[in-house]
PDB file of C-alpha atoms in Angstrom:
ATOM      1  CA  UNK A  18       1.200  12.873   5.133  1.00 85.00           C
ATOM      2  CA  UNK A  19       1.030  11.476   1.617  1.00 95.00           C
ATOM      3  CA  UNK A  20       1.230  14.040  -1.184  1.00 97.00           C
ATOM      4  CA  UNK A  21      -1.536  13.357  -3.710  1.00 98.00           C
ATOM      5  CA  UNK A  22      -0.678  14.341  -7.282  1.00 98.00           C
ATOM      6  CA  UNK A  23      -3.092  14.100 -10.208  1.00 98.00           C
ATOM      7  CA  UNK A  24      -1.504  13.403 -13.608  1.00 98.00           C
ATOM      8  CA  UNK A  25      -3.969  15.144 -15.905  1.00 97.00           C
ATOM      9  CA  UNK A  26      -4.488  16.529 -19.391  1.00 94.00           C
ATOM     10  CA  UNK A  27      -7.759  16.153 -21.246  1.00 91.00           C
ATOM     11  CA  UNK A  28      -5.850  15.962 -24.519  1.00 90.00           C
ATOM     12  CA  UNK A  29      -4.984  12.345 -25.338  1.00 87.00           C
ATOM     13  CA  UNK A  30      -1.626  11.046 -26.508  1.00 87.00           C
ATOM     14  CA  UNK A  31       0.490  13.433 -24.461  1.00 91.00           C
ATOM     15  CA  UNK A  32       2.370  10.838 -22.395  1.00 92.00           C
ATOM     16  CA  UNK A  33       0.135  10.916 -19.336  1.00 95.00           C
ATOM     17  CA  UNK A  34       0.163   7.180 -18.712  1.00 95.00           C
ATOM     18  CA  UNK A  35       3.876   6.920 -19.518  1.00 97.00           C
ATOM     19  CA  UNK A  36       4.524   9.705 -17.022  1.00 98.00           C
ATOM     20  CA  UNK A  37       2.446   8.096 -14.283  1.00 98.00           C
ATOM     21  CA  UNK A  38       4.212   4.741 -14.628  1.00 98.00           C
ATOM     22  CA  UNK A  39       7.741   6.066 -14.904  1.00 98.00           C
ATOM     23  CA  UNK A  40       7.542   8.894 -12.388  1.00 98.00           C
ATOM     24  CA  UNK A  41       6.077   6.473  -9.843  1.00 98.00           C
ATOM     25  CA  UNK A  42       8.841   3.944 -10.522  1.00 98.00           C
ATOM     26  CA  UNK A  43      11.542   6.619 -10.363  1.00 98.00           C
ATOM     27  CA  UNK A  44      10.273   7.894  -7.016  1.00 98.00           C
ATOM     28  CA  UNK A  45      10.208   4.296  -5.782  1.00 98.00           C
ATOM     29  CA  UNK A  46      13.827   3.815  -6.891  1.00 98.00           C
ATOM     30  CA  UNK A  47      14.601   6.856  -4.708  1.00 97.00           C
ATOM     31  CA  UNK A  48      13.053   4.800  -1.883  1.00 98.00           C
ATOM     32  CA  UNK A  49       9.911   6.888  -1.613  1.00 98.00           C
ATOM     33  CA  UNK A  50       6.804   4.846  -0.889  1.00 98.00           C
ATOM     34  CA  UNK A  51       4.426   5.412  -3.794  1.00 98.00           C
ATOM     35  CA  UNK A  52       0.850   4.367  -4.528  1.00 98.00           C
ATOM     36  CA  UNK A  53      -0.542   4.661  -8.057  1.00 98.00           C
ATOM     37  CA  UNK A  54      -4.318   4.718  -8.475  1.00 97.00           C
ATOM     38  CA  UNK A  55      -5.332   4.033 -12.069  1.00 96.00           C
ATOM     39  CA  UNK A  56      -8.562   5.924 -12.828  1.00 96.00           C
ATOM     40  CA  UNK A  57      -8.554   5.477 -16.601  1.00 94.00           C
ATOM     41  CA  UNK A  58     -10.962   2.760 -17.877  1.00 91.00           C
ATOM     42  CA  UNK A  59      -8.409   1.830 -20.553  1.00 90.00           C
ATOM     43  CA  UNK A  60      -6.223   0.456 -17.707  1.00 90.00           C
ATOM     44  CA  UNK A  61      -2.976   1.111 -19.588  1.00 92.00           C
ATOM     45  CA  UNK A  62      -1.211   2.265 -16.455  1.00 94.00           C
ATOM     46  CA  UNK A  63      -2.122  -0.982 -14.712  1.00 92.00           C
ATOM     47  CA  UNK A  64      -0.830  -3.213 -17.518  1.00 91.00           C
ATOM     48  CA  UNK A  65       2.256  -1.034 -17.962  1.00 93.00           C
ATOM     49  CA  UNK A  66       3.155  -1.741 -14.351  1.00 93.00           C
ATOM     50  CA  UNK A  67       2.731  -5.474 -14.796  1.00 90.00           C
ATOM     51  CA  UNK A  68      -0.657  -5.640 -13.100  1.00 89.00           C
ATOM     52  CA  UNK A  69      -3.607  -7.273 -14.808  1.00 73.00           C
ATOM     53  CA  UNK A  70      -6.490  -4.871 -15.268  1.00 58.00           C
ATOM     54  CA  UNK A  71      -8.597  -5.040 -12.150  1.00 54.00           C
ATOM     55  CA  UNK A  72     -11.492  -7.430 -11.872  1.00 57.00           C
ATOM     56  CA  UNK A  73     -14.803  -5.806 -10.882  1.00 57.00           C
ATOM     57  CA  UNK A  74     -14.072  -6.643  -7.256  1.00 66.00           C
ATOM     58  CA  UNK A  75     -10.406  -5.538  -7.221  1.00 83.00           C
ATOM     59  CA  UNK A  76     -10.296  -2.181  -8.976  1.00 92.00           C
ATOM     60  CA  UNK A  77     -10.409   1.555  -8.419  1.00 95.00           C
ATOM     61  CA  UNK A  78     -14.047   1.499  -9.485  1.00 94.00           C
ATOM     62  CA  UNK A  79     -14.846  -0.480  -6.344  1.00 93.00           C
ATOM     63  CA  UNK A  80     -13.077   2.241  -4.358  1.00 94.00           C
ATOM     64  CA  UNK A  81     -15.195   5.009  -5.877  1.00 94.00           C
ATOM     65  CA  UNK A  82     -18.348   2.918  -5.615  1.00 91.00           C
ATOM     66  CA  UNK A  83     -17.715   2.530  -1.887  1.00 90.00           C
ATOM     67  CA  UNK A  84     -17.739  -1.266  -2.085  1.00 90.00           C
ATOM     68  CA  UNK A  85     -14.238  -1.799  -0.678  1.00 91.00           C
ATOM     69  CA  UNK A  86     -11.893   0.389   1.387  1.00 93.00           C
ATOM     70  CA  UNK A  87      -8.642   1.523  -0.187  1.00 95.00           C
ATOM     71  CA  UNK A  88      -6.472  -0.725   1.970  1.00 93.00           C
ATOM     72  CA  UNK A  89      -8.180  -3.858   0.592  1.00 93.00           C
ATOM     73  CA  UNK A  90      -7.482  -2.954  -3.050  1.00 94.00           C
ATOM     74  CA  UNK A  91      -3.753  -2.175  -2.945  1.00 95.00           C
ATOM     75  CA  UNK A  92      -1.498  -4.527  -4.922  1.00 93.00           C
ATOM     76  CA  UNK A  93       2.280  -4.910  -4.883  1.00 94.00           C
ATOM     77  CA  UNK A  94       4.473  -4.403  -7.946  1.00 94.00           C
ATOM     78  CA  UNK A  95       7.966  -5.538  -8.941  1.00 93.00           C
ATOM     79  CA  UNK A  96       9.448  -2.543  -7.105  1.00 96.00           C
ATOM     80  CA  UNK A  97       9.449  -2.840  -3.299  1.00 95.00           C
ATOM     81  CA  UNK A  98       8.445   0.790  -2.723  1.00 98.00           C
ATOM     82  CA  UNK A  99       5.724   0.890  -5.390  1.00 98.00           C
ATOM     83  CA  UNK A 100       2.108  -0.256  -5.010  1.00 97.00           C
ATOM     84  CA  UNK A 101      -0.955   0.232  -7.173  1.00 96.00           C
ATOM     85  CA  UNK A 102      -4.714   0.000  -7.413  1.00 95.00           C
ATOM     86  CA  UNK A 103      -5.571  -1.052 -10.989  1.00 94.00           C
ATOM     87  CA  UNK A 104      -8.547   0.102 -13.004  1.00 93.00           C
ATOM     88  CA  UNK A 105     -11.152  -2.007 -14.796  1.00 89.00           C
ATOM     89  CA  UNK A 106     -13.656  -1.515 -17.597  1.00 88.00           C
ATOM     90  CA  UNK A 107     -16.280  -1.046 -14.879  1.00 90.00           C
ATOM     91  CA  UNK A 108     -14.920   2.501 -14.436  1.00 92.00           C
ATOM     92  CA  UNK A 109     -16.583   3.420 -17.740  1.00 89.00           C
ATOM     93  CA  UNK A 110     -19.877   3.337 -15.865  1.00 90.00           C
ATOM     94  CA  UNK A 111     -18.762   5.813 -13.219  1.00 89.00           C
ATOM     95  CA  UNK A 112     -19.513   8.985 -15.208  1.00 88.00           C
ATOM     96  CA  UNK A 113     -23.225   8.286 -15.845  1.00 90.00           C
ATOM     97  CA  UNK A 114     -23.701   6.942 -12.319  1.00 89.00           C
ATOM     98  CA  UNK A 115     -22.242  10.100 -10.791  1.00 87.00           C
ATOM     99  CA  UNK A 116     -24.146  12.374 -13.164  1.00 84.00           C
ATOM    100  CA  UNK A 117     -27.361  10.852 -11.840  1.00 84.00           C
ATOM    101  CA  UNK A 118     -26.254  11.172  -8.218  1.00 83.00           C
ATOM    102  CA  UNK A 119     -26.303  13.888  -5.564  1.00 84.00           C
ATOM    103  CA  UNK A 120     -24.950  17.125  -7.132  1.00 85.00           C
ATOM    104  CA  UNK A 121     -23.666  18.266  -3.736  1.00 85.00           C
ATOM    105  CA  UNK A 122     -21.447  15.202  -3.304  1.00 90.00           C
ATOM    106  CA  UNK A 123     -20.415  13.959  -6.749  1.00 92.00           C
ATOM    107  CA  UNK A 124     -17.209  16.021  -6.856  1.00 94.00           C
ATOM    108  CA  UNK A 125     -15.771  14.587  -3.632  1.00 95.00           C
ATOM    109  CA  UNK A 126     -16.376  10.845  -3.953  1.00 96.00           C
ATOM    110  CA  UNK A 127     -12.670  10.085  -4.440  1.00 97.00           C
ATOM    111  CA  UNK A 128     -11.580  12.479  -1.706  1.00 97.00           C
ATOM    112  CA  UNK A 129     -13.868  10.734   0.762  1.00 96.00           C
ATOM    113  CA  UNK A 130     -12.435   7.369  -0.365  1.00 96.00           C
ATOM    114  CA  UNK A 131      -8.850   8.321   0.554  1.00 96.00           C
ATOM    115  CA  UNK A 132      -8.719   8.417   4.370  1.00 92.00           C
ATOM    116  CA  UNK A 133      -5.355   9.566   5.669  1.00 88.00           C
ATOM    117  CA  UNK A 134      -5.032   6.531   7.921  1.00 91.00           C
ATOM    118  CA  UNK A 135      -5.025   4.284   4.834  1.00 91.00           C
ATOM    119  CA  UNK A 136      -2.446   6.496   3.121  1.00 95.00           C
ATOM    120  CA  UNK A 137      -0.160   6.886   6.131  1.00 93.00           C
ATOM    121  CA  UNK A 138       2.398   4.378   4.829  1.00 95.00           C
ATOM    122  CA  UNK A 139       2.822   6.258   1.527  1.00 98.00           C
ATOM    123  CA  UNK A 140       4.734   9.425   0.709  1.00 98.00           C
ATOM    124  CA  UNK A 141       3.274   9.963  -2.773  1.00 98.00           C
ATOM    125  CA  UNK A 142      -0.054   8.995  -4.306  1.00 98.00           C
ATOM    126  CA  UNK A 143      -0.262   9.441  -8.094  1.00 98.00           C
ATOM    127  CA  UNK A 144      -3.701   9.552  -9.708  1.00 98.00           C
ATOM    128  CA  UNK A 145      -3.722   8.643 -13.392  1.00 97.00           C
ATOM    129  CA  UNK A 146      -6.691  10.473 -14.935  1.00 97.00           C
ATOM    130  CA  UNK A 147      -8.523   9.674 -18.162  1.00 94.00           C
ATOM    131  CA  UNK A 148      -8.077  12.062 -21.132  1.00 93.00           C
ATOM    132  CA  UNK A 149     -11.159  14.146 -20.372  1.00 91.00           C
ATOM    133  CA  UNK A 150     -12.455  16.751 -17.921  1.00 92.00           C
ATOM    134  CA  UNK A 151     -15.372  14.628 -16.770  1.00 93.00           C
ATOM    135  CA  UNK A 152     -16.353  13.590 -13.267  1.00 95.00           C
ATOM    136  CA  UNK A 153     -13.404  11.216 -12.814  1.00 96.00           C
ATOM    137  CA  UNK A 154     -10.843  13.948 -13.468  1.00 96.00           C
ATOM    138  CA  UNK A 155     -12.880  16.425 -11.420  1.00 96.00           C
ATOM    139  CA  UNK A 156     -12.812  14.022  -8.482  1.00 97.00           C
ATOM    140  CA  UNK A 157      -9.052  13.646  -8.863  1.00 98.00           C
ATOM    141  CA  UNK A 158      -8.513  17.422  -8.839  1.00 98.00           C
ATOM    142  CA  UNK A 159     -10.654  17.842  -5.732  1.00 98.00           C
ATOM    143  CA  UNK A 160      -8.762  15.047  -3.938  1.00 98.00           C
ATOM    144  CA  UNK A 161      -5.247  16.190  -4.912  1.00 98.00           C
ATOM    145  CA  UNK A 162      -2.685  18.547  -3.491  1.00 98.00           C
ATOM    146  CA  UNK A 163      -1.278  19.309  -6.938  1.00 98.00           C
ATOM    147  CA  UNK A 164      -1.547  18.555 -10.648  1.00 98.00           C
ATOM    148  CA  UNK A 165       1.245  17.443 -12.965  1.00 98.00           C
ATOM    149  CA  UNK A 166       0.427  18.267 -16.594  1.00 97.00           C
ATOM    150  CA  UNK A 167       2.236  16.390 -19.394  1.00 97.00           C
ATOM    151  CA  UNK A 168       2.297  18.412 -22.619  1.00 96.00           C
ATOM    152  CA  UNK A 169       3.403  16.917 -25.926  1.00 93.00           C
ATOM    153  CA  UNK A 170       5.999  18.985 -27.808  1.00 91.00           C
ATOM    154  CA  UNK A 171       4.023  18.944 -31.031  1.00 86.00           C
ATOM    155  CA  UNK A 172       1.564  21.085 -32.965  1.00 79.00           C
ATOM    156  CA  UNK A 173      -1.545  22.078 -30.980  1.00 82.00           C
ATOM    157  CA  UNK A 174       0.324  21.330 -27.746  1.00 80.00           C
ATOM    158  CA  UNK A 175      -1.201  24.332 -25.989  1.00 81.00           C
ATOM    159  CA  UNK A 176      -4.668  23.483 -27.257  1.00 80.00           C
ATOM    160  CA  UNK A 177      -6.844  22.582 -24.299  1.00 77.00           C
ATOM    161  CA  UNK A 178      -4.270  23.599 -21.703  1.00 89.00           C
ATOM    162  CA  UNK A 179      -6.204  26.794 -21.042  1.00 87.00           C
ATOM    163  CA  UNK A 180      -9.367  24.772 -20.485  1.00 90.00           C
ATOM    164  CA  UNK A 181      -7.608  22.606 -17.908  1.00 93.00           C
ATOM    165  CA  UNK A 182      -6.319  25.727 -16.145  1.00 94.00           C
ATOM    166  CA  UNK A 183      -9.865  27.145 -16.042  1.00 94.00           C
ATOM    167  CA  UNK A 184     -11.140  23.880 -14.568  1.00 95.00           C
ATOM    168  CA  UNK A 185      -8.419  24.030 -11.924  1.00 97.00           C
ATOM    169  CA  UNK A 186      -9.420  27.627 -11.083  1.00 97.00           C
ATOM    170  CA  UNK A 187     -13.024  26.494 -10.697  1.00 96.00           C
ATOM    171  CA  UNK A 188     -11.936  23.673  -8.399  1.00 97.00           C
ATOM    172  CA  UNK A 189      -9.893  26.120  -6.298  1.00 98.00           C
ATOM    173  CA  UNK A 190     -12.814  28.525  -5.978  1.00 97.00           C
ATOM    174  CA  UNK A 191     -15.386  25.929  -5.008  1.00 96.00           C
ATOM    175  CA  UNK A 192     -13.826  22.804  -3.524  1.00 97.00           C
ATOM    176  CA  UNK A 193     -10.036  22.736  -3.143  1.00 98.00           C
ATOM    177  CA  UNK A 194      -8.527  26.168  -2.561  1.00 97.00           C
ATOM    178  CA  UNK A 195      -5.008  24.771  -2.063  1.00 96.00           C
ATOM    179  CA  UNK A 196      -4.774  22.909  -5.400  1.00 98.00           C
ATOM    180  CA  UNK A 197      -1.367  23.721  -6.904  1.00 97.00           C
ATOM    181  CA  UNK A 198       0.387  23.114 -10.204  1.00 97.00           C
ATOM    182  CA  UNK A 199       3.075  20.518  -9.531  1.00 98.00           C
ATOM    183  CA  UNK A 200       4.521  21.400 -12.902  1.00 97.00           C
ATOM    184  CA  UNK A 201       4.102  21.266 -16.667  1.00 97.00           C
ATOM    185  CA  UNK A 202       6.124  18.440 -18.175  1.00 97.00           C
ATOM    186  CA  UNK A 203       7.282  18.687 -21.811  1.00 96.00           C
ATOM    187  CA  UNK A 204       7.036  15.213 -23.352  1.00 96.00           C
ATOM    188  CA  UNK A 205       7.967  13.558 -26.671  1.00 94.00           C
ATOM    189  CA  UNK A 206      10.658  16.172 -27.278  1.00 94.00           C
ATOM    190  CA  UNK A 207      12.670  15.674 -30.457  1.00 90.00           C
ATOM    191  CA  UNK A 208      15.819  17.774 -30.571  1.00 86.00           C
ATOM    192  CA  UNK A 209      16.040  17.267 -34.349  1.00 86.00           C
ATOM    193  CA  UNK A 210      12.661  18.904 -34.821  1.00 85.00           C
ATOM    194  CA  UNK A 211      12.399  22.695 -34.759  1.00 89.00           C
ATOM    195  CA  UNK A 212       8.758  22.417 -33.780  1.00 89.00           C
ATOM    196  CA  UNK A 213       9.679  20.719 -30.487  1.00 91.00           C
ATOM    197  CA  UNK A 214      12.013  23.584 -29.601  1.00 92.00           C
ATOM    198  CA  UNK A 215       9.349  26.109 -30.595  1.00 92.00           C
ATOM    199  CA  UNK A 216       6.671  24.450 -28.451  1.00 91.00           C
ATOM    200  CA  UNK A 217       9.034  24.299 -25.476  1.00 94.00           C
ATOM    201  CA  UNK A 218       9.783  27.998 -25.903  1.00 94.00           C
ATOM    202  CA  UNK A 219       6.063  28.802 -25.990  1.00 92.00           C
ATOM    203  CA  UNK A 220       5.412  26.767 -22.845  1.00 94.00           C
ATOM    204  CA  UNK A 221       8.148  28.627 -20.963  1.00 94.00           C
ATOM    205  CA  UNK A 222       6.848  31.948 -22.287  1.00 93.00           C
ATOM    206  CA  UNK A 223       3.265  31.359 -21.134  1.00 92.00           C
ATOM    207  CA  UNK A 224       4.082  29.446 -17.930  1.00 94.00           C
ATOM    208  CA  UNK A 225       7.535  30.709 -16.851  1.00 93.00           C
ATOM    209  CA  UNK A 226       7.333  29.373 -13.301  1.00 94.00           C
ATOM    210  CA  UNK A 227       5.611  26.066 -13.987  1.00 96.00           C
ATOM    211  CA  UNK A 228       7.606  24.204 -16.658  1.00 97.00           C
ATOM    212  CA  UNK A 229       9.910  21.490 -15.314  1.00 97.00           C
ATOM    213  CA  UNK A 230      13.594  21.644 -16.180  1.00 97.00           C
ATOM    214  CA  UNK A 231      13.383  17.919 -16.917  1.00 97.00           C
ATOM    215  CA  UNK A 232      12.248  17.186 -20.471  1.00 97.00           C
ATOM    216  CA  UNK A 233      11.027  13.792 -21.671  1.00 97.00           C
ATOM    217  CA  UNK A 234      12.445  12.869 -25.097  1.00 95.00           C
ATOM    218  CA  UNK A 235      10.987  10.658 -27.769  1.00 94.00           C
ATOM    219  CA  UNK A 236      12.521   7.341 -26.822  1.00 94.00           C
ATOM    220  CA  UNK A 237      12.117   3.762 -28.011  1.00 94.00           C
ATOM    221  CA  UNK A 238      12.456   2.354 -24.493  1.00 95.00           C
ATOM    222  CA  UNK A 239       9.476   4.360 -23.229  1.00 95.00           C
ATOM    223  CA  UNK A 240       7.391   2.800 -25.997  1.00 92.00           C
ATOM    224  CA  UNK A 241       8.651  -0.754 -25.542  1.00 95.00           C
ATOM    225  CA  UNK A 242       8.693  -1.091 -21.759  1.00 95.00           C
ATOM    226  CA  UNK A 243       4.871  -1.131 -21.232  1.00 92.00           C
ATOM    227  CA  UNK A 244       4.504  -4.119 -23.569  1.00 91.00           C
ATOM    228  CA  UNK A 245       6.738  -6.005 -21.142  1.00 93.00           C
ATOM    229  CA  UNK A 246       4.688  -4.872 -18.153  1.00 93.00           C
ATOM    230  CA  UNK A 247       7.441  -2.822 -16.579  1.00 94.00           C
ATOM    231  CA  UNK A 248       8.565   0.786 -16.203  1.00 97.00           C
ATOM    232  CA  UNK A 249      11.558   1.985 -18.203  1.00 96.00           C
ATOM    233  CA  UNK A 250      13.792   1.970 -15.139  1.00 96.00           C
ATOM    234  CA  UNK A 251      13.423  -1.820 -14.956  1.00 95.00           C
ATOM    235  CA  UNK A 252      13.418  -2.431 -18.702  1.00 96.00           C
ATOM    236  CA  UNK A 253      16.522  -0.362 -19.506  1.00 95.00           C
ATOM    237  CA  UNK A 254      17.692   1.913 -16.720  1.00 96.00           C
ATOM    238  CA  UNK A 255      20.408   3.520 -18.840  1.00 96.00           C
ATOM    239  CA  UNK A 256      18.056   4.581 -21.638  1.00 97.00           C
ATOM    240  CA  UNK A 257      17.403   8.275 -22.181  1.00 96.00           C
ATOM    241  CA  UNK A 258      13.752   7.744 -21.329  1.00 96.00           C
ATOM    242  CA  UNK A 259      14.451   6.123 -17.977  1.00 97.00           C
ATOM    243  CA  UNK A 260      17.093   8.700 -17.104  1.00 98.00           C
ATOM    244  CA  UNK A 261      14.781  11.601 -17.972  1.00 98.00           C
ATOM    245  CA  UNK A 262      12.138  10.332 -15.546  1.00 98.00           C
ATOM    246  CA  UNK A 263      14.774   9.771 -12.870  1.00 98.00           C
ATOM    247  CA  UNK A 264      15.727  13.412 -13.397  1.00 98.00           C
ATOM    248  CA  UNK A 265      12.091  14.449 -13.020  1.00 98.00           C
ATOM    249  CA  UNK A 266      11.733  12.499  -9.774  1.00 98.00           C
ATOM    250  CA  UNK A 267      14.847  14.155  -8.348  1.00 98.00           C
ATOM    251  CA  UNK A 268      13.545  17.568  -9.407  1.00 98.00           C
ATOM    252  CA  UNK A 269      10.240  16.968  -7.649  1.00 97.00           C
ATOM    253  CA  UNK A 270      11.986  15.722  -4.514  1.00 97.00           C
ATOM    254  CA  UNK A 271      14.343  18.710  -4.510  1.00 95.00           C
ATOM    255  CA  UNK A 272      11.600  21.317  -4.755  1.00 83.00           C
ATOM    256  CA  UNK A 273       8.604  19.456  -3.351  1.00 66.00           C
TER     257      UNK A 273
END
C-alpha cells in the first residue's frame, strides 16, 4: 500500500517545495515508485520537476473537483520511478468552492479522490501543500498517513509550528486518528551562523523524537536546479544539497 505523506507548514519560505521535489527524486533514485501531487496554486513543484503547470483539464484541481480520476492525470518525469500530477491556477478557486459546500464532506474530498487501486503501483505519494492551513491543507492531512514538516533554521522558525500541531491534533480527533509526524526537517541551515545552531537546538529540545538527523543546508544548487526544471540530484548529484536529500530519503526508508 502506498504511504501518503503531506509536506506541510503554513509558514512560507521554509523549503517546502524544495523538499517535495528533492525528497521525491531521492526516493525515486532509490528505486521507490513515487507520485507527487502538487496542491499549491503557485505550481512551483510542478515547474521544478520539469512539468508545465497543469492546464484546467490536466491538474490536481480536476482531481479534487471530481472531473477526472487520478489515473488519468498522472504524468511521467525525467526519472523512471517518479510521476506527478501538476497543479494549475484553477486550484485557487478550490477554497471558496469547498467553503460553500457540504460541511460534512469538505474535509475528505482528497481522501475520496485517492482510491487504493489507483495508487497500487506507487510506494510513496507526496502531497505538496500550500503555505496555509486552509481547506487544501486540511484535505491533505485527512488523506495522509503522516506529515513531514520543513522548518527553516532562522528567526521565528518555531512561529506557527504550534498551530500546525494543534491542527494535526484536531484532525486526529475528528477524521484521521492514525495521522503521524513523519518528521521535522531543519532546512536552510548555515553552519557559519550561530542562529542556525540555536534554532536546531530549540527544535530538538521541543521535539526530541521528531527531528530528522538529516539537515538541509543553504546550498546554491538547491536554488538553481528548479530554474532548469529538475531536482538537485539530476542537476548536480554531488552537491551538498542533493546529498542531504539523499540522506533524508535513506533515513525515511530505514525507519519508515
